[in-house]
Coordinates of N, CA and C in Angstrom, one line a residue:
X1 N 4.4 4.2 3.9 CA 5.3 2.7 4.5 C 5.8 2.4 5.0
X2 N 5.9 0.7 4.9 CA 5.4 -0.2 5.9 C 7.2 -0.6 6.4
X3 N 7.8 -0.7 5.7 CA 9.0 -0.9 5.8 C 10.2 0.2 5.3
X4 N 10.7 0.2 6.4 CA 12.4 1.5 6.6 C 13.3 0.8 5.0
X5 N 14.2 1.5 4.3 CA 14.5 1.0 3.6 C 16.1 0.9 3.9
X6 N 16.6 -0.1 3.8 CA 18.0 -0.3 4.0 C 18.9 1.0 3.8
X7 N 20.0 0.8 4.8 CA 21.2 1.9 4.4 C 22.1 1.4 3.2
X8 N 21.9 0.4 2.6 CA 22.5 0.3 1.2 C 21.7 0.9 0.0
X9 N 22.6 0.3 -1.3 CA 21.9 1.2 -2.6 C 20.7 0.5 -2.9
X10 N 20.0 -0.8 -2.5 CA 19.0 -1.5 -2.2 C 17.8 -0.8 -1.6
X11 N 17.0 -0.4 -2.5 CA 15.3 -0.4 -1.7 C 14.5 -1.5 -1.4
X12 N 13.4 -0.9 -0.3 CA 12.6 -2.3 0.1 C 12.1 -2.6 -1.3
X13 N 11.6 -1.5 -2.0 CA 11.0 -2.0 -3.4 C 11.5 -3.0 -4.3
X14 N 12.7 -2.9 -4.2 CA 13.7 -3.6 -5.0 C 13.7 -5.3 -4.7
X15 N 14.0 -5.2 -3.0 CA 14.0 -6.6 -2.6 C 12.7 -7.2 -2.6
X16 N 11.5 -6.7 -2.8 CA 10.4 -6.9 -2.8 C 9.9 -7.6 -4.7
X17 N 10.2 -6.4 -5.3 CA 10.6 -6.6 -6.9 C 11.3 -8.1 -7.0
X18 N 12.5 -8.4 -6.7 CA 13.1 -9.5 -6.5 C 12.6 -10.5 -6.0
X19 N 11.5 -10.8 -5.5 CA 10.9 -11.8 -4.7 C 9.4 -12.0 -5.2
X20 N 9.0 -11.1 -6.3 CA 7.7 -11.7 -7.2 C 6.7 -11.5 -6.2
X21 N 6.6 -10.9 -5.5 CA 5.2 -10.8 -4.6 C 4.6 -9.4 -4.6
X22 N 4.9 -8.5 -5.3 CA 4.4 -7.4 -5.9 C 2.7 -7.8 -6.3
X23 N 1.9 -7.0 -6.6 CA 0.7 -7.5 -6.7 C -0.6 -8.7 -5.6
X24 N 0.2 -9.3 -5.0 CA -0.2 -10.6 -4.1 C -1.6 -9.8 -3.1
X25 N -2.4 -10.9 -3.0 CA -3.5 -10.8 -2.0 C -3.0 -11.4 -0.8
X26 N -3.2 -11.2 0.1 CA -2.4 -11.8 1.1 C -3.4 -11.6 2.6
X27 N -4.5 -12.5 3.1 CA -5.5 -11.8 4.1 C -6.7 -10.9 3.1
X28 N -6.7 -9.9 3.6 CA -7.5 -9.2 3.0 C -7.0 -8.0 2.0
X29 N -6.1 -7.6 2.9 CA -5.1 -6.4 1.7 C -4.4 -7.1 0.8
X30 N -3.9 -6.1 -0.4 CA -3.3 -6.5 -1.3 C -2.0 -5.8 -1.1
X31 N -0.8 -6.2 -1.6 CA 0.3 -5.7 -1.9 C 0.3 -5.1 -3.2
X32 N 0.0 -3.6 -3.6 CA 0.2 -3.4 -5.0 C 1.3 -3.7 -5.9
X33 N 0.9 -3.8 -7.3 CA 1.7 -4.3 -7.9 C 3.3 -3.2 -8.5
X34 N 2.8 -1.7 -8.2 CA 3.8 -0.5 -8.8 C 4.3 -0.1 -7.7
X35 N 3.9 -0.5 -6.4 CA 4.4 0.4 -5.1 C 4.5 -0.8 -4.1
X36 N 4.9 -1.5 -3.8 CA 4.7 -3.1 -2.7 C 5.3 -2.5 -1.3
X37 N 5.6 -1.3 -1.3 CA 6.0 -0.7 0.0 C 4.4 -0.2 1.0
X38 N 3.7 -0.6 0.3 CA 2.2 0.2 0.9 C 1.0 -1.1 0.9
X39 N 0.0 -0.8 1.4 CA -1.2 -2.1 1.7 C -2.0 -1.2 1.2
X40 N -3.0 -1.9 0.4 CA -4.3 -1.6 -0.2 C -5.5 -2.4 0.5
X41 N -6.5 -2.0 1.3 CA -7.4 -2.8 1.6 C -8.2 -3.2 0.5
X42 N -8.5 -4.2 0.6 CA -9.7 -5.2 -0.5 C -11.1 -5.4 0.1
X43 N -12.0 -4.7 0.0 CA -13.5 -4.8 0.3 C -13.3 -4.4 1.5
X44 N -14.0 -5.5 2.7 CA -13.6 -5.0 4.1 C -13.1 -6.4 4.9
X45 N -11.2 -5.6 5.1 CA -10.8 -6.2 5.9 C -10.5 -6.1 7.1
X46 N -10.5 -6.4 8.0 CA -10.2 -6.7 9.7 C -8.8 -5.8 9.8
X47 N -8.7 -5.6 11.0 CA -7.7 -4.8 11.3 C -6.4 -5.8 11.5
X48 N -6.7 -7.0 12.1 CA -6.3 -8.4 11.9 C -5.4 -8.6 11.2
X49 N -6.7 -8.3 10.0 CA -6.1 -8.8 8.4 C -4.6 -8.0 8.0
X50 N -4.7 -6.7 8.8 CA -3.6 -5.9 7.8 C -2.2 -6.5 8.7
X51 N -2.1 -7.4 9.3 CA -0.8 -7.9 9.9 C -0.4 -9.1 9.1
X52 N -1.3 -9.8 7.9 CA -0.5 -10.6 7.2 C 0.4 -9.9 6.0
X53 N -0.1 -8.9 5.2 CA 0.7 -8.8 4.2 C 2.5 -8.7 4.8
X54 N 2.5 -7.7 5.6 CA 4.0 -7.4 6.6 C 4.8 -8.5 6.3
X55 N 3.7 -9.7 7.3 CA 4.7 -10.5 7.8 C 5.2 -11.7 6.6
X56 N 4.0 -11.3 6.0 CA 4.4 -12.2 4.1 C 5.5 -11.7 3.5
X57 N 5.7 -10.7 3.1 CA 6.3 -9.7 2.7 C 8.4 -9.9 3.5
X58 N 7.8 -9.9 5.2 CA 9.3 -9.8 5.7 C 9.8 -11.7 5.3
X59 N 8.8 -12.3 5.3 CA 9.2 -13.6 5.5 C 10.0 -13.9 4.0
X60 N 9.3 -13.7 3.3 CA 9.7 -13.8 1.6 C 10.9 -12.8 1.6
X61 N 11.3 -11.8 1.8 CA 12.5 -11.3 1.8 C 13.4 -12.1 2.5
X62 N 13.3 -12.1 3.4 CA 14.3 -13.0 4.5 C 14.6 -14.1 3.7
X63 N 13.8 -15.3 3.2 CA 13.8 -16.5 2.5 C 14.8 -16.9 1.4
X64 N 13.9 -15.6 0.7 CA 14.8 -15.4 -0.6 C 16.5 -14.3 -0.7
X65 N 16.3 -13.5 -0.1 CA 17.2 -12.7 0.0 C 18.3 -12.8 1.3
X66 N 17.7 -13.0 2.2 CA 18.6 -13.1 3.4 C 18.4 -12.1 4.4
X67 N 17.9 -10.6 3.7 CA 17.7 -9.5 4.5 C 16.4 -9.7 5.2
X68 N 16.8 -9.0 6.6 CA 15.8 -8.8 7.1 C 14.7 -7.3 7.0
X69 N 13.8 -7.4 6.6 CA 13.2 -5.8 6.4 C 13.0 -5.5 7.7
X70 N 13.0 -4.0 8.1 CA 12.6 -3.5 9.6 C 11.6 -2.8 9.4
X71 N 10.3 -3.1 10.2 CA 8.9 -2.3 10.0 C 9.1 -0.5 10.2
X72 N 8.8 0.1 9.7 CA 8.7 1.5 9.7 C 7.3 2.1 10.6
X73 N 6.2 1.0 10.8 CA 5.5 1.6 11.1 C 5.2 0.7 12.5
X74 N 4.5 1.4 13.5 CA 4.4 0.2 14.9 C 2.7 -0.1 14.9
X75 N 2.5 -1.1 15.1 CA 1.1 -2.0 15.1 C 0.8 -1.8 16.6
X76 N 0.1 -0.9 17.2 CA -0.6 -0.6 18.5 C -1.8 -1.2 18.5
X77 N -1.9 -2.0 19.8 CA -3.2 -2.5 19.9 C -3.3 -4.1 19.3
X78 N -2.0 -4.6 19.2 CA -1.9 -5.8 18.4 C -1.2 -6.9 19.2
X79 N -1.3 -8.1 19.4 CA -0.2 -9.0 20.0 C 0.9 -9.3 19.0

């Protein structure tokens, strides 16, 4: 999972569903339609491509719901 579920009744998946970004391809990786809590590599994505989908999801969720998603993974070796 990329993001921590909030302490409320709402799940990260529901936030992402509300924003309509399931199934999006951002950079190289895809945000799966069935479970947007993950990323799927499309062909040959670079490690830097892995940064784009989580940022895209965070920005959309924050803009549309006001909720700031908290990352569950640590990106090591990136600036």
